[in-house]
CSV table of C-alpha atoms and ligand atoms in Angstrom, one decimal:
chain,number,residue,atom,x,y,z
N,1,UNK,CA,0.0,0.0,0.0
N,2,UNK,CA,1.0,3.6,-0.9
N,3,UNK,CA,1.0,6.3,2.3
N,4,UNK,CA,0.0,9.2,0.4
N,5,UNK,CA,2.2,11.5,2.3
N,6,UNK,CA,0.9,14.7,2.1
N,7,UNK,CA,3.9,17.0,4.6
N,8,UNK,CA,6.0,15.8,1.8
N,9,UNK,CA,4.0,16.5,-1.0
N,10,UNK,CA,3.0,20.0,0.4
N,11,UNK,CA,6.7,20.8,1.5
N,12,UNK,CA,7.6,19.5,-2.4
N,13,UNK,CA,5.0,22.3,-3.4
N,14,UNK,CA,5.8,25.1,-1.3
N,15,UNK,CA,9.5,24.8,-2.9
N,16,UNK,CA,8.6,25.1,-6.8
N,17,UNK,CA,6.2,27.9,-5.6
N,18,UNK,CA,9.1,29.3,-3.7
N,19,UNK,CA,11.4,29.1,-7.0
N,20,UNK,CA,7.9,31.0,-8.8
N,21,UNK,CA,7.8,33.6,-6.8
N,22,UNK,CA,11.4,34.8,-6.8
N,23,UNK,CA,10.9,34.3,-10.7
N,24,UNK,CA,8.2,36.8,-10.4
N,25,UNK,CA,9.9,38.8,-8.6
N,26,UNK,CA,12.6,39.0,-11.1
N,27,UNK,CA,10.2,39.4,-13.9
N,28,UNK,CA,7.9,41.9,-12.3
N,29,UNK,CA,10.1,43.4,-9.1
N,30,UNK,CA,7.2,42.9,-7.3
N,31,UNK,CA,6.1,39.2,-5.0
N,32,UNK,CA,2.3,38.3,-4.7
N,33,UNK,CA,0.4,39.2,-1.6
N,34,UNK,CA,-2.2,37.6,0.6
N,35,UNK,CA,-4.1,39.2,2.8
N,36,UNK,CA,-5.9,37.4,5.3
N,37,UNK,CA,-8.9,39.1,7.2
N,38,UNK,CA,-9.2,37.0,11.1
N,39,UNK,CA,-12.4,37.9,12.9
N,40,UNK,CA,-12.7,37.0,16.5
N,41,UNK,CA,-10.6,35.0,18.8
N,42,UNK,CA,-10.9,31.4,18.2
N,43,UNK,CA,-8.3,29.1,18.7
N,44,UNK,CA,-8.5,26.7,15.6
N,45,UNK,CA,-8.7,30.1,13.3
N,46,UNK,CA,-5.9,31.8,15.0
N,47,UNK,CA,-3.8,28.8,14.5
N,48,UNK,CA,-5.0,27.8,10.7
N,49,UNK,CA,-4.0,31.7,10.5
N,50,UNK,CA,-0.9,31.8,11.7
N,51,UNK,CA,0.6,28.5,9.7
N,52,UNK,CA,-1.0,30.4,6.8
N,53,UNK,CA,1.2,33.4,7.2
N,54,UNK,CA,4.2,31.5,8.2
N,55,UNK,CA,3.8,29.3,4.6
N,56,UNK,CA,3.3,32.3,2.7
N,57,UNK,CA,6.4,34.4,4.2
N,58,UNK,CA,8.2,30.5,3.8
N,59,UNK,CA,7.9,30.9,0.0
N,60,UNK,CA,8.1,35.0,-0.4
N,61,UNK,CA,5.2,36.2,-0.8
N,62,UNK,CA,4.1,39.7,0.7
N,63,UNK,CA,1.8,38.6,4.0
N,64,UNK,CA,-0.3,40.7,6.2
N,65,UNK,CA,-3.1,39.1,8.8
N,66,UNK,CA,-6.1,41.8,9.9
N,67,UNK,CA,-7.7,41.4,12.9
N,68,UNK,CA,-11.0,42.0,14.4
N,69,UNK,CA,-12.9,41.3,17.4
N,70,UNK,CA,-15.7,39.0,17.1
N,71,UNK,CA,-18.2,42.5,17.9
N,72,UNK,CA,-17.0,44.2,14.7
N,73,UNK,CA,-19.4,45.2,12.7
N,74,UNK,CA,-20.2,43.8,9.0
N,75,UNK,CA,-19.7,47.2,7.6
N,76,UNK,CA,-16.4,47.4,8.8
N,77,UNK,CA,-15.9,44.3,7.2
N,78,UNK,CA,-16.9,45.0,3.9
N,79,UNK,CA,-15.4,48.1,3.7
N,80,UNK,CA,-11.7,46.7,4.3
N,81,UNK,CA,-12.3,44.1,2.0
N,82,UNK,CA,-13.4,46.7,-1.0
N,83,UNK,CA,-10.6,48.9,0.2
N,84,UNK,CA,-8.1,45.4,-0.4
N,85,UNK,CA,-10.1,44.9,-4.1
N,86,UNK,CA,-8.8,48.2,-5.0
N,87,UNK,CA,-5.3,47.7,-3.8
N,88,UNK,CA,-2.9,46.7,-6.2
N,89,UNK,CA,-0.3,45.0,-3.5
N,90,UNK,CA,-3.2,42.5,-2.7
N,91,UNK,CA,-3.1,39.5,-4.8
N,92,UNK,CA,-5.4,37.3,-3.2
N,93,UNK,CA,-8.2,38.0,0.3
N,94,UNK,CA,-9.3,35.4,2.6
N,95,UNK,CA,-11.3,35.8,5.6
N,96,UNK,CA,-11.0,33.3,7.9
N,97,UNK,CA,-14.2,30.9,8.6
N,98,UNK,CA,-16.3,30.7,9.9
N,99,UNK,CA,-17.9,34.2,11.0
N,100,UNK,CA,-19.3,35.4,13.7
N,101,UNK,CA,-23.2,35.1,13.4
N,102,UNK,CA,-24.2,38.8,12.6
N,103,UNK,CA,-22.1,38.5,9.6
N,104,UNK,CA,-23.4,37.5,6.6
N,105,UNK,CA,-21.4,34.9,5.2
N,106,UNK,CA,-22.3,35.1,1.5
N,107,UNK,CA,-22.1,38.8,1.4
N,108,UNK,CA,-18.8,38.5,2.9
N,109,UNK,CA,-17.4,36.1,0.2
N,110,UNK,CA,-19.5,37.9,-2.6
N,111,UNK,CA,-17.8,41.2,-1.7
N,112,UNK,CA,-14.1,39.6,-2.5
N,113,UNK,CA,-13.3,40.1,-6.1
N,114,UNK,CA,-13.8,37.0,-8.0
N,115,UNK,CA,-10.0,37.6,-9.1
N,116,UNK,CA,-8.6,38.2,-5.8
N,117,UNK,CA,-10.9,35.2,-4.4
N,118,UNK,CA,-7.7,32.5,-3.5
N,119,UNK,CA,-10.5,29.9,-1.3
N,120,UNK,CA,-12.7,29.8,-4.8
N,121,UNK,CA,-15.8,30.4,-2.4
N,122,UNK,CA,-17.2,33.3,-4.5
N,123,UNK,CA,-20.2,32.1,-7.0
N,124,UNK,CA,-18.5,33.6,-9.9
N,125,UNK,CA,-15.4,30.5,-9.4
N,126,UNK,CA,-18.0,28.3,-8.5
N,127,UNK,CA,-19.3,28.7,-12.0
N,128,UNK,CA,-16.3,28.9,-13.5
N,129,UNK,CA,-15.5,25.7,-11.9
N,130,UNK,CA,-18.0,23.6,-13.0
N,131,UNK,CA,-18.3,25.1,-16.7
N,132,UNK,CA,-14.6,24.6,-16.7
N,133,UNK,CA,-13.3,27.9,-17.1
N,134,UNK,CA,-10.0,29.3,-15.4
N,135,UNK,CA,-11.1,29.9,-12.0
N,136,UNK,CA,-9.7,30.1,-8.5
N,137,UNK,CA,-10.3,26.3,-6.7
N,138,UNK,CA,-11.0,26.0,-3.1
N,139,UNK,CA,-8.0,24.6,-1.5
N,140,UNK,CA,-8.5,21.6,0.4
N,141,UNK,CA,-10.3,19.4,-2.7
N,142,UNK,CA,-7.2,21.1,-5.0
N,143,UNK,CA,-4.9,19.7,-2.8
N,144,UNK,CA,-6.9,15.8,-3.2
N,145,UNK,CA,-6.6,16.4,-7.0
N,146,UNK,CA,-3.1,17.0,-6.5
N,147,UNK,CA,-2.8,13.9,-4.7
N,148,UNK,CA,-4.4,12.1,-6.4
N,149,UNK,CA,-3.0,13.0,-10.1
N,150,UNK,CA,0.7,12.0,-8.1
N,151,UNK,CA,-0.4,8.4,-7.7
N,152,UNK,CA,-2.5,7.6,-10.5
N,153,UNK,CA,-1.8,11.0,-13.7
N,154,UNK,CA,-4.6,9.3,-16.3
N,155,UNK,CA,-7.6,9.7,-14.4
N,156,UNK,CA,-9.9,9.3,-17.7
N,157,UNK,CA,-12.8,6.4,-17.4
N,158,UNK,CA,-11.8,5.8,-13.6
N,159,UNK,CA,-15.1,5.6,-11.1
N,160,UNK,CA,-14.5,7.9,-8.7
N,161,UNK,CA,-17.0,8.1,-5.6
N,162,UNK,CA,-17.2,11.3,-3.4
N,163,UNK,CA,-18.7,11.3,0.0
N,164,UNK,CA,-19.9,14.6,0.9
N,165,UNK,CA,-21.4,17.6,-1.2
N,166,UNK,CA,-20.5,20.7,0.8
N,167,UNK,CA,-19.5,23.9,-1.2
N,168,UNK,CA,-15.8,23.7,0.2
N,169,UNK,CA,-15.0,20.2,-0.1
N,170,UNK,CA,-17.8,17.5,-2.0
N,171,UNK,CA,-18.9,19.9,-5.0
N,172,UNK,CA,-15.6,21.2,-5.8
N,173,UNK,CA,-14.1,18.4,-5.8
N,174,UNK,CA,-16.3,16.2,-7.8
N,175,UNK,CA,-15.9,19.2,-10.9
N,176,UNK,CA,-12.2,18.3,-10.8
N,177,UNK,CA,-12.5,14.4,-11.0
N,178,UNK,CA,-15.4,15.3,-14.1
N,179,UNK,CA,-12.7,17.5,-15.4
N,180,UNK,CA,-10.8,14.8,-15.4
N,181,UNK,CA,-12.8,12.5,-17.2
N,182,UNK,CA,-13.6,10.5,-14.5
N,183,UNK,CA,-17.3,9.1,-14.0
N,184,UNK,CA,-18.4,10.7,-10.7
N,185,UNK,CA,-20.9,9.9,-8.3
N,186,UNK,CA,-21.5,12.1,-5.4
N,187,UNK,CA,-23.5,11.1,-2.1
N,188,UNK,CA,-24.6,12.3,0.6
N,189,UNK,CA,-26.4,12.1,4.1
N,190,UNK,CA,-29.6,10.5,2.1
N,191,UNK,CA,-27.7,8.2,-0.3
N,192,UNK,CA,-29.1,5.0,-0.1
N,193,UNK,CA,-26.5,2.5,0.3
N,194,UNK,CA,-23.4,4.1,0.3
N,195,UNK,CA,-21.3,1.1,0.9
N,196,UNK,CA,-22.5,-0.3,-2.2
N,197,UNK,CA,-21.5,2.7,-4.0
N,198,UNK,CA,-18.2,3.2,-2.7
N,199,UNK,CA,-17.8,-0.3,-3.5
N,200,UNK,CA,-17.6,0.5,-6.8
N,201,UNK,CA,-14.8,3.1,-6.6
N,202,UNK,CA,-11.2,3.2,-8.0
N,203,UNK,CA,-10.8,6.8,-6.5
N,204,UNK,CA,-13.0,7.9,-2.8
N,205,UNK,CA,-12.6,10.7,-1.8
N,206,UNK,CA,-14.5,11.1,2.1
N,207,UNK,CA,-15.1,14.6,3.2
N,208,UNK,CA,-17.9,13.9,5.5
N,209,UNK,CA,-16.6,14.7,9.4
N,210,UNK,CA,-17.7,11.2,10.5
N,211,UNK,CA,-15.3,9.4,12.7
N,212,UNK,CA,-13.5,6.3,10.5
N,213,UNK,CA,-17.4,6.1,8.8
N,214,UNK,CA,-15.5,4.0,5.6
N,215,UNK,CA,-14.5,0.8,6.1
N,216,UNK,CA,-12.6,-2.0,4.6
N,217,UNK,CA,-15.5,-4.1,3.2
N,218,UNK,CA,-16.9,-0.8,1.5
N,219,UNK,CA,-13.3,-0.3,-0.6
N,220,UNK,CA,-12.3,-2.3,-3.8
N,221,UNK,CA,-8.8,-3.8,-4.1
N,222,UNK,CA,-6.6,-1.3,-5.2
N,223,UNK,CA,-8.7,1.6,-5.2
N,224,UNK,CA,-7.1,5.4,-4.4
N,225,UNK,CA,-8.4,6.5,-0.8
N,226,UNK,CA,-8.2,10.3,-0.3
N,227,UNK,CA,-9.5,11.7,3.6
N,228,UNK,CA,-10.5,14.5,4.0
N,229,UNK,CA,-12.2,14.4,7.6
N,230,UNK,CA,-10.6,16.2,10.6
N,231,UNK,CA,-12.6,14.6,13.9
N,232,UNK,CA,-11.7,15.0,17.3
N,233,UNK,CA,-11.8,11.9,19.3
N,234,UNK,CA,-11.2,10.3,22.8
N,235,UNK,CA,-7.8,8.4,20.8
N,236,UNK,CA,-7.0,11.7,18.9
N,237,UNK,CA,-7.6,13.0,15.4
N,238,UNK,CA,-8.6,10.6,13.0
N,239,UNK,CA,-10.1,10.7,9.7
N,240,UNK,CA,-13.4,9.4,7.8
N,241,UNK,CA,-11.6,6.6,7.1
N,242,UNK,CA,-10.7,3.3,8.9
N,243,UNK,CA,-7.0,4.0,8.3
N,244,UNK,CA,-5.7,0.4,9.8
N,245,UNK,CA,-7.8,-1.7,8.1
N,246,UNK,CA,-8.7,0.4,4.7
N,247,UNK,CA,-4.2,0.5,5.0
N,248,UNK,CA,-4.4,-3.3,4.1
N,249,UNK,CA,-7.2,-3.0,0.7
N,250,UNK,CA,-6.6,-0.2,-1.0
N,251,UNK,CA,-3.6,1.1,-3.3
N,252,UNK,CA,-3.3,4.3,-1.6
N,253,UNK,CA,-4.0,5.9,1.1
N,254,UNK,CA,-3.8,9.3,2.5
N,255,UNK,CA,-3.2,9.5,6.5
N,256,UNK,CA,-4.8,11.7,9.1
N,257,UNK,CA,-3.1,13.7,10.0
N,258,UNK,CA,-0.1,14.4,7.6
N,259,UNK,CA,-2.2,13.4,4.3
N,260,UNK,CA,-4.8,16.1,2.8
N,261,UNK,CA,-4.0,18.7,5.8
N,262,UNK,CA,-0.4,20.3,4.6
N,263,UNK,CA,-1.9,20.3,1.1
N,264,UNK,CA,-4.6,22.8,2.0
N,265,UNK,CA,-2.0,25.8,2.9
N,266,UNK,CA,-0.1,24.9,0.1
N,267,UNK,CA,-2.7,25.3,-2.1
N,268,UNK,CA,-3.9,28.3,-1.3
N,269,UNK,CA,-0.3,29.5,-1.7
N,270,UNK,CA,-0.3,28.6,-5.2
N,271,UNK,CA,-4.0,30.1,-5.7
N,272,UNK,CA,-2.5,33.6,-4.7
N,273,UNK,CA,0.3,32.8,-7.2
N,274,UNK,CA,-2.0,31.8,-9.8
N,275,UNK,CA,-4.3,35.3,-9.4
N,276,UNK,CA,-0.7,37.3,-9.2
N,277,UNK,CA,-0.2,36.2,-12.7
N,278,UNK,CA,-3.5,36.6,-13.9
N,279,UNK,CA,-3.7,39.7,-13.2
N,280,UNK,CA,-0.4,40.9,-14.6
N,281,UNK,CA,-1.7,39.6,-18.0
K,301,LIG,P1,-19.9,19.6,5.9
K,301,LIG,O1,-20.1,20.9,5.3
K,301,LIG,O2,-20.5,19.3,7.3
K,301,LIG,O3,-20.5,18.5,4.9
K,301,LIG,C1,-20.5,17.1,5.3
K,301,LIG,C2,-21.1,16.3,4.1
K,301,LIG,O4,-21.2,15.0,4.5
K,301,LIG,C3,-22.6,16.8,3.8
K,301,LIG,O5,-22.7,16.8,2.4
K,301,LIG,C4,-23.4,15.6,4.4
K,301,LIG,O6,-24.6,15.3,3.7
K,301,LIG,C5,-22.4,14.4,4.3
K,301,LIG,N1,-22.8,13.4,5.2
K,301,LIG,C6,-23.1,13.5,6.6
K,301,LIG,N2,-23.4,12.3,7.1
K,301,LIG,C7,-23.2,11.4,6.1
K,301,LIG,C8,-23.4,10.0,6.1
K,301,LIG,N3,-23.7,9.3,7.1
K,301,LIG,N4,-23.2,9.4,4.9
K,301,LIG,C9,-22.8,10.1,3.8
K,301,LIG,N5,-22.6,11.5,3.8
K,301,LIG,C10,-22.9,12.1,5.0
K,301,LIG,O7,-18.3,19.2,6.0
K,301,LIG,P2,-17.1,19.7,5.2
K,301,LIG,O8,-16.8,21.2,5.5
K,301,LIG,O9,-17.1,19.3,3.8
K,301,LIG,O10,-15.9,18.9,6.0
K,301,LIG,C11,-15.9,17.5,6.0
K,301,LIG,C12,-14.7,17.0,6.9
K,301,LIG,O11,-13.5,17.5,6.3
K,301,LIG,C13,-14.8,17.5,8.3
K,301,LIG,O12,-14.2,16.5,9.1
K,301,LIG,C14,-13.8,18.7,8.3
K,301,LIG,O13,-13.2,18.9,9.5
K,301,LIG,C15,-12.8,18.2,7.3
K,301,LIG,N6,-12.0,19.3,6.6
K,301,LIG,C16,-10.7,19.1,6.4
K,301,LIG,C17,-9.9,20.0,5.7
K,301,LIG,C18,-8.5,19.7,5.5
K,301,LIG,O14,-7.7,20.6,5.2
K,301,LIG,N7,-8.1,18.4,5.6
K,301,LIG,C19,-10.5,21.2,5.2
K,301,LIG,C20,-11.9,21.3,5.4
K,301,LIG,C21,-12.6,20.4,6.1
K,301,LIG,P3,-25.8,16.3,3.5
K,301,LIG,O15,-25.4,17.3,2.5
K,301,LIG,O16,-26.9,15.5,3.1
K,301,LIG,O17,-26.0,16.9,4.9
């Protein structure tokens, strides 16, 4: 079985987006930045924030975190983020989720400009995505797609199965398995029988936040395993997947942690690269 390490993959990544950037910066004497808007005081943001800003200073790009207090007001908001649209230093915006409840979520990620959008949250990428246009793509499924293209790089005709159909993982990543050429199915909460589905998978990809929910009898021989899940246990983190016994069917296999995780930061590295470029066409 393959352990789809995903620190070295991501640490792989970081360095050929390191060598970008200071190519940019040759070409253009300028780096990309990203600007990352934190509201509030909660622990898991602060720290998903702070490995974000030490990634992107890692590789050279321009980094500055904003912070509010969890009473600020949505106008506040709103207006910093337009005042960031207009600013030509700003490559790429991401407010850190999720929001306090008097913010308006959608209005929050509608305000970003669809160019400077590096999490691929605004409807504009979404449609981009899925008529397969150039678009920004939200980090966490880019980073399964990239791990997934490493062990296996003709994806065409292969069944993939996704588990989960959230805006940030499922959807997104099902567009880039289609892209792909793969034959898709997505499920859900009311799929029927999901382990007959999965059972019919050369590529699953479980982003669902249930605790080891796929097993080994629901996995084909030699089928690609990516997990997504993050749950908090009484034995620690573990994933959607059964890691010790899925380990002994499948091909590959990503680990929680250390598997999709480090990909995520990467990626959104490389989507404030990507929208540094485009807009210096
Ligand atoms: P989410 O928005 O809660 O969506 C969960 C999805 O799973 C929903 O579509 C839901 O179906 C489906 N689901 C729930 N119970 C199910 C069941 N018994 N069978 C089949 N499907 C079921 O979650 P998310 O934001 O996508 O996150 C999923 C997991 O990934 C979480 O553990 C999260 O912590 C983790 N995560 C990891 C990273 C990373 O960087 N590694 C990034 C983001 C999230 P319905 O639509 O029918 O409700």
């Amino acid at each position: 079985m393959i352990l789809i390490d995903g620190k070295k993959a991501a640490a792989e990544l970081r360095e050929e987006l390191k060598l970008e950037v200071s190519e940019l910066k040759t070409k253009y004497n300028k780096v990309p930045g990203l600007t990352v808007i934190l509201i509030g005081d909660m622990t898991p943001s602060q720290i998903y924030v702070r490995n974000k800003e030490k990634s992107a200073n890692e590789v050279g790009l321009k980094s500055e975190v904003i912070k509010y207090p969890d009473t600020v007001e949505e106008k506040t908001v709103l207006e910093k983020i337009e005042e960031l649209n207009k600013d030509e230093t700003v490559s790429g915006i991401l407010v850190q989720l999720p929001l306090p409840k008097h913010i308006d979520k959608q209005k929050v990620i509608e305000a970003i400009l669809p160019s400077k959008d590096v999490d691929g949250f605004h409807p504009m990428n979404v449609g981009n995505l899925s008529s397969g246009y150039e678009s920004s793509i939200p980090c966490t499924p880019l980073g399964c797609y990239l791990l997934i293209k490493k062990i296996e790089p003709n994806l065409s005709g292969k069944k993939a199965v996704v588990v989960g159909r959230s805006n940030l993982n499922g959807k997104p990543m099902t567009q880039l398995l289609l892209k792909e050429n793969c034959t898709v199915t997505i499920t859900h909460s009311r799929t029927k029988d999901l382990k007959a589905e999965c059972l019919e998978a050369d590529i699953i990809v479980a982003a669902v936040g249930i605790p080891e929910l796929v097993k080994s009898d629901w996995v084909k021989k030699d089928a690609i395993v990516i997990d997504v899940g993050i749950n908090k246990t009484d034995n620690g983190i573990v994933g959607d997947v059964a890691f010790n016994e899925v380990s002994k069917v499948a091909k590959a296999l990503t680990p929680v942690p250390g598997g999709v995780g480090p990909m995520t930061i990467a990626c959104l590295l490389k989507n404030t690269i990507e929208c540094f470029k485009r807009s210096q066409i």
